[in-house]
Amino acid sequence: MRKLVLYISSSLDGYIAGPNDDLSFLSRVQTEVEDYGYHEFTNTTDTVIMGNRTYNWILSQNVEFPHQDKTSYIVTRKTRQSIGNLHFYTGDLSKLVRTLKKEEGKSIFCDGGSFVVNELLKAKLFDELIISVISAILGKGTKLFKDEIPGQNLELLSSKRFDSGLVQLHYRIMY
């Protein structure tokens, strides 16, 4: 069975974005020489799930969609035509993930945002969480974990500190 893995960044106080979807805190750790294991991780995946706001933010950066080589599902409320292997998904997210996990392939990469992450946590569908903690306290914004998610036991697989101050935590969820 394929794994569903969350790979995401968060402030120390648990925000994935500041007010008004401000992601400027991420620039504190962006360098040309360090990708924090991102490319190594994405090489273990062939499917991406992300929310529409995350997708639109990527496009607003005037860059090419980075997962064109993977089957990608953009979770949205608006019905849109697929573009190649990019699918705009309006159905039951838990059903989609359960179906994908049964298929042959590499791991499934959840790239945010908060709605998608919390729906999948509520359904207890994640297998692993890789959270890069940025040394910043935002105080408000978009929380990574909402109050209504059920408690879940985690096993720490690894932790790594980088020169930028970023700490990456890799957990397996114990069901």
PDB file of C-alpha atoms in Angstrom:
ATOM      1  CA  MET A   1       0.000   0.000   0.000  1.00  0.00           C
ATOM      2  CA  ARG A   2       1.264   3.463  -0.919  1.00  0.00           C
ATOM      3  CA  LYS A   3       2.047   6.022   1.793  1.00  0.00           C
ATOM      4  CA  LEU A   4       0.527   9.480   2.116  1.00  0.00           C
ATOM      5  CA  VAL A   5       3.213  11.887   3.327  1.00  0.00           C
ATOM      6  CA  LEU A   6       2.825  15.513   4.351  1.00  0.00           C
ATOM      7  CA  TYR A   7       5.908  17.610   3.529  1.00  0.00           C
ATOM      8  CA  ILE A   8       5.357  21.183   4.703  1.00  0.00           C
ATOM      9  CA  SER A   9       6.928  24.165   6.472  1.00  0.00           C
ATOM     10  CA  SER A  10       5.579  25.848   9.569  1.00  0.00           C
ATOM     11  CA  SER A  11       6.535  28.632  11.937  1.00  0.00           C
ATOM     12  CA  LEU A  12       7.551  27.609  15.453  1.00  0.00           C
ATOM     13  CA  ASP A  13       4.049  28.478  16.676  1.00  0.00           C
ATOM     14  CA  GLY A  14       2.393  26.276  14.055  1.00  0.00           C
ATOM     15  CA  TYR A  15       1.397  28.624  11.232  1.00  0.00           C
ATOM     16  CA  ILE A  16       1.898  27.722   7.573  1.00  0.00           C
ATOM     17  CA  ALA A  17       1.108  31.296   6.511  1.00  0.00           C
ATOM     18  CA  GLY A  18       0.806  34.651   8.180  1.00  0.00           C
ATOM     19  CA  PRO A  19      -2.231  36.932   7.842  1.00  0.00           C
ATOM     20  CA  ASN A  20      -3.469  37.355   4.247  1.00  0.00           C
ATOM     21  CA  ASP A  21      -1.621  34.190   3.188  1.00  0.00           C
ATOM     22  CA  ASP A  22       1.730  35.915   3.776  1.00  0.00           C
ATOM     23  CA  LEU A  23       4.550  33.398   3.238  1.00  0.00           C
ATOM     24  CA  SER A  24       7.420  35.859   3.577  1.00  0.00           C
ATOM     25  CA  PHE A  25       8.681  34.078   6.718  1.00  0.00           C
ATOM     26  CA  LEU A  26       9.816  31.249   4.434  1.00  0.00           C
ATOM     27  CA  SER A  27      12.370  33.543   2.802  1.00  0.00           C
ATOM     28  CA  ARG A  28      14.390  33.441   6.038  1.00  0.00           C
ATOM     29  CA  VAL A  29      15.616  29.972   5.107  1.00  0.00           C
ATOM     30  CA  GLN A  30      15.692  30.086   1.302  1.00  0.00           C
ATOM     31  CA  THR A  31      19.149  29.587  -0.131  1.00  0.00           C
ATOM     32  CA  GLU A  32      20.466  28.532  -3.514  1.00  0.00           C
ATOM     33  CA  VAL A  33      22.548  25.710  -2.026  1.00  0.00           C
ATOM     34  CA  GLU A  34      20.069  24.021   0.346  1.00  0.00           C
ATOM     35  CA  ASP A  35      16.717  22.475  -0.532  1.00  0.00           C
ATOM     36  CA  TYR A  36      16.244  20.731   2.852  1.00  0.00           C
ATOM     37  CA  GLY A  37      15.851  17.310   1.242  1.00  0.00           C
ATOM     38  CA  TYR A  38      12.958  18.441  -0.949  1.00  0.00           C
ATOM     39  CA  HIS A  39      14.209  16.988  -4.255  1.00  0.00           C
ATOM     40  CA  GLU A  40      15.290  13.755  -2.588  1.00  0.00           C
ATOM     41  CA  PHE A  41      11.806  13.485  -1.059  1.00  0.00           C
ATOM     42  CA  THR A  42       9.906  14.346  -4.255  1.00  0.00           C
ATOM     43  CA  ASN A  43      11.861  11.642  -6.091  1.00  0.00           C
ATOM     44  CA  THR A  44      10.091   9.116  -3.826  1.00  0.00           C
ATOM     45  CA  THR A  45       6.660  10.364  -4.964  1.00  0.00           C
ATOM     46  CA  ASP A  46       4.625  10.176  -8.147  1.00  0.00           C
ATOM     47  CA  THR A  47       1.372  11.764  -7.002  1.00  0.00           C
ATOM     48  CA  VAL A  48       0.699  15.190  -5.459  1.00  0.00           C
ATOM     49  CA  ILE A  49      -2.348  16.475  -3.586  1.00  0.00           C
ATOM     50  CA  MET A  50      -2.700  20.160  -2.764  1.00  0.00           C
ATOM     51  CA  GLY A  51      -5.357  22.728  -2.100  1.00  0.00           C
ATOM     52  CA  ASN A  52      -6.427  25.306  -4.632  1.00  0.00           C
ATOM     53  CA  ARG A  53      -5.013  28.237  -2.614  1.00  0.00           C
ATOM     54  CA  THR A  54      -1.584  26.551  -2.521  1.00  0.00           C
ATOM     55  CA  TYR A  55      -1.786  25.879  -6.255  1.00  0.00           C
ATOM     56  CA  ASN A  56      -2.770  29.480  -7.007  1.00  0.00           C
ATOM     57  CA  TRP A  57       0.040  30.802  -4.796  1.00  0.00           C
ATOM     58  CA  ILE A  58       2.565  28.723  -6.756  1.00  0.00           C
ATOM     59  CA  LEU A  59       1.240  30.114 -10.032  1.00  0.00           C
ATOM     60  CA  SER A  60       1.373  33.672  -8.634  1.00  0.00           C
ATOM     61  CA  GLN A  61       5.146  33.286  -8.226  1.00  0.00           C
ATOM     62  CA  ASN A  62       5.544  33.296 -12.022  1.00  0.00           C
ATOM     63  CA  VAL A  63       7.095  29.847 -12.006  1.00  0.00           C
ATOM     64  CA  GLU A  64       6.194  26.703 -13.854  1.00  0.00           C
ATOM     65  CA  PHE A  65       4.096  24.225 -11.853  1.00  0.00           C
ATOM     66  CA  PRO A  66       6.852  22.149 -10.173  1.00  0.00           C
ATOM     67  CA  HIS A  67       5.062  18.789 -10.276  1.00  0.00           C
ATOM     68  CA  GLN A  68       4.349  18.449 -13.989  1.00  0.00           C
ATOM     69  CA  ASP A  69       6.020  15.040 -13.994  1.00  0.00           C
ATOM     70  CA  LYS A  70       3.573  13.720 -11.375  1.00  0.00           C
ATOM     71  CA  THR A  71      -0.145  13.015 -11.308  1.00  0.00           C
ATOM     72  CA  SER A  72      -1.451  16.013  -9.379  1.00  0.00           C
ATOM     73  CA  TYR A  73      -4.817  16.614  -7.745  1.00  0.00           C
ATOM     74  CA  ILE A  74      -5.780  20.188  -6.906  1.00  0.00           C
ATOM     75  CA  VAL A  75      -8.585  20.118  -4.331  1.00  0.00           C
ATOM     76  CA  THR A  76     -11.102  22.788  -5.297  1.00  0.00           C
ATOM     77  CA  ARG A  77     -14.787  23.660  -5.198  1.00  0.00           C
ATOM     78  CA  LYS A  78     -14.837  24.741  -8.864  1.00  0.00           C
ATOM     79  CA  THR A  79     -15.125  22.170 -11.627  1.00  0.00           C
ATOM     80  CA  ARG A  80     -12.319  22.611 -14.145  1.00  0.00           C
ATOM     81  CA  GLN A  81     -10.932  20.571 -17.013  1.00  0.00           C
ATOM     82  CA  SER A  82      -7.844  18.495 -16.381  1.00  0.00           C
ATOM     83  CA  ILE A  83      -4.654  19.671 -18.050  1.00  0.00           C
ATOM     84  CA  GLY A  84      -2.504  16.635 -18.833  1.00  0.00           C
ATOM     85  CA  ASN A  85      -1.833  14.919 -15.516  1.00  0.00           C
ATOM     86  CA  LEU A  86      -3.077  17.951 -13.519  1.00  0.00           C
ATOM     87  CA  HIS A  87      -6.584  17.252 -12.197  1.00  0.00           C
ATOM     88  CA  PHE A  88      -8.913  19.661 -10.402  1.00  0.00           C
ATOM     89  CA  TYR A  89     -10.705  17.489  -7.851  1.00  0.00           C
ATOM     90  CA  THR A  90     -14.101  18.417  -6.388  1.00  0.00           C
ATOM     91  CA  GLY A  91     -15.120  15.084  -4.885  1.00  0.00           C
ATOM     92  CA  ASP A  92     -14.649  13.348  -1.534  1.00  0.00           C
ATOM     93  CA  LEU A  93     -10.983  13.848  -0.574  1.00  0.00           C
ATOM     94  CA  SER A  94     -10.855  10.825   1.757  1.00  0.00           C
ATOM     95  CA  LYS A  95     -12.259   8.589  -0.967  1.00  0.00           C
ATOM     96  CA  LEU A  96      -9.673   9.865  -3.450  1.00  0.00           C
ATOM     97  CA  VAL A  97      -6.783   9.170  -1.066  1.00  0.00           C
ATOM     98  CA  ARG A  98      -8.076   5.708  -0.131  1.00  0.00           C
ATOM     99  CA  THR A  99      -8.300   4.855  -3.839  1.00  0.00           C
ATOM    100  CA  LEU A 100      -4.816   6.231  -4.592  1.00  0.00           C
ATOM    101  CA  LYS A 101      -3.268   4.339  -1.669  1.00  0.00           C
ATOM    102  CA  LYS A 102      -4.534   1.048  -3.147  1.00  0.00           C
ATOM    103  CA  GLU A 103      -2.961   1.721  -6.550  1.00  0.00           C
ATOM    104  CA  GLU A 104       0.561   0.752  -7.537  1.00  0.00           C
ATOM    105  CA  GLY A 105       3.108   3.513  -7.358  1.00  0.00           C
ATOM    106  CA  LYS A 106       5.379   5.610  -5.227  1.00  0.00           C
ATOM    107  CA  SER A 107       4.372   7.668  -2.191  1.00  0.00           C
ATOM    108  CA  ILE A 108       1.682  10.351  -2.374  1.00  0.00           C
ATOM    109  CA  PHE A 109       2.898  13.856  -1.502  1.00  0.00           C
ATOM    110  CA  CYS A 110       0.491  16.196   0.301  1.00  0.00           C
ATOM    111  CA  ASP A 111       1.714  19.746  -0.294  1.00  0.00           C
ATOM    112  CA  GLY A 112      -0.928  21.618   1.740  1.00  0.00           C
ATOM    113  CA  GLY A 113      -2.824  23.690   2.524  1.00  0.00           C
ATOM    114  CA  SER A 114      -4.511  23.750   5.875  1.00  0.00           C
ATOM    115  CA  PHE A 115      -7.954  22.545   4.745  1.00  0.00           C
ATOM    116  CA  VAL A 116      -6.517  19.554   2.879  1.00  0.00           C
ATOM    117  CA  VAL A 117      -4.108  18.651   5.698  1.00  0.00           C
ATOM    118  CA  ASN A 118      -6.777  18.782   8.384  1.00  0.00           C
ATOM    119  CA  GLU A 119      -9.350  16.820   6.361  1.00  0.00           C
ATOM    120  CA  LEU A 120      -6.779  14.057   5.833  1.00  0.00           C
ATOM    121  CA  LEU A 121      -5.763  14.133   9.508  1.00  0.00           C
ATOM    122  CA  LYS A 122      -9.424  13.834  10.561  1.00  0.00           C
ATOM    123  CA  ALA A 123      -9.768  10.806   8.297  1.00  0.00           C
ATOM    124  CA  LYS A 124      -6.493   9.371   9.685  1.00  0.00           C
ATOM    125  CA  LEU A 125      -5.036   8.894   6.225  1.00  0.00           C
ATOM    126  CA  PHE A 126      -1.512  10.248   6.665  1.00  0.00           C
ATOM    127  CA  ASP A 127       1.292   7.748   7.155  1.00  0.00           C
ATOM    128  CA  GLU A 128       4.130  10.218   7.698  1.00  0.00           C
ATOM    129  CA  LEU A 129       4.616  13.908   8.449  1.00  0.00           C
ATOM    130  CA  ILE A 130       7.752  15.828   7.468  1.00  0.00           C
ATOM    131  CA  ILE A 131       7.535  19.269   9.022  1.00  0.00           C
ATOM    132  CA  SER A 132      10.220  21.887   8.512  1.00  0.00           C
ATOM    133  CA  VAL A 133      10.031  24.303  11.443  1.00  0.00           C
ATOM    134  CA  ILE A 134      11.142  27.835  10.568  1.00  0.00           C
ATOM    135  CA  SER A 135      12.622  29.859  13.425  1.00  0.00           C
ATOM    136  CA  ALA A 136       9.875  32.469  13.460  1.00  0.00           C
ATOM    137  CA  ILE A 137       6.825  33.128  15.621  1.00  0.00           C
ATOM    138  CA  LEU A 138       3.985  34.583  13.547  1.00  0.00           C
ATOM    139  CA  GLY A 139       1.317  34.957  16.241  1.00  0.00           C
ATOM    140  CA  LYS A 140      -1.551  34.646  13.778  1.00  0.00           C
ATOM    141  CA  GLY A 141      -2.371  33.441  10.305  1.00  0.00           C
ATOM    142  CA  THR A 142      -3.235  30.009   8.925  1.00  0.00           C
ATOM    143  CA  LYS A 143      -2.693  27.233  11.477  1.00  0.00           C
ATOM    144  CA  LEU A 144      -1.245  23.957  10.280  1.00  0.00           C
ATOM    145  CA  PHE A 145      -3.273  21.915  12.774  1.00  0.00           C
ATOM    146  CA  LYS A 146      -6.863  22.873  13.577  1.00  0.00           C
ATOM    147  CA  ASP A 147      -8.457  22.246  16.973  1.00  0.00           C
ATOM    148  CA  GLU A 148     -10.950  19.657  15.726  1.00  0.00           C
ATOM    149  CA  ILE A 149      -8.461  17.026  14.517  1.00  0.00           C
ATOM    150  CA  PRO A 150      -8.355  13.798  16.550  1.00  0.00           C
ATOM    151  CA  GLY A 151      -5.311  13.038  18.676  1.00  0.00           C
ATOM    152  CA  GLN A 152      -2.724  10.841  16.990  1.00  0.00           C
ATOM    153  CA  ASN A 153       0.397   9.141  18.298  1.00  0.00           C
ATOM    154  CA  LEU A 154       3.617   9.808  16.448  1.00  0.00           C
ATOM    155  CA  GLU A 155       6.977   8.077  16.260  1.00  0.00           C
ATOM    156  CA  LEU A 156       9.906  10.405  15.559  1.00  0.00           C
ATOM    157  CA  LEU A 157      11.897   8.875  12.697  1.00  0.00           C
ATOM    158  CA  SER A 158      14.458  11.657  12.418  1.00  0.00           C
ATOM    159  CA  SER A 159      15.237  15.260  13.210  1.00  0.00           C
ATOM    160  CA  LYS A 160      17.754  17.420  11.440  1.00  0.00           C
ATOM    161  CA  ARG A 161      19.020  20.932  12.166  1.00  0.00           C
ATOM    162  CA  PHE A 162      20.251  23.106   9.313  1.00  0.00           C
ATOM    163  CA  ASP A 163      22.606  26.103   9.416  1.00  0.00           C
ATOM    164  CA  SER A 164      19.687  28.411   8.554  1.00  0.00           C
ATOM    165  CA  GLY A 165      18.034  27.495  11.856  1.00  0.00           C
ATOM    166  CA  LEU A 166      15.394  25.324  10.169  1.00  0.00           C
ATOM    167  CA  VAL A 167      14.685  22.081  12.000  1.00  0.00           C
ATOM    168  CA  GLN A 168      13.113  19.259  10.052  1.00  0.00           C
ATOM    169  CA  LEU A 169      11.052  16.695  11.954  1.00  0.00           C
ATOM    170  CA  HIS A 170      10.058  13.405  10.318  1.00  0.00           C
ATOM    171  CA  TYR A 171       7.303  11.391  12.017  1.00  0.00           C
ATOM    172  CA  ARG A 172       5.431   8.183  11.354  1.00  0.00           C
ATOM    173  CA  ILE A 173       1.825   8.203  12.507  1.00  0.00           C
ATOM    174  CA  MET A 174       0.992   5.250  14.740  1.00  0.00           C
ATOM    175  CA  TYR A 175      -2.609   4.072  14.236  1.00  0.00           C
TER     176      TYR A 175
END
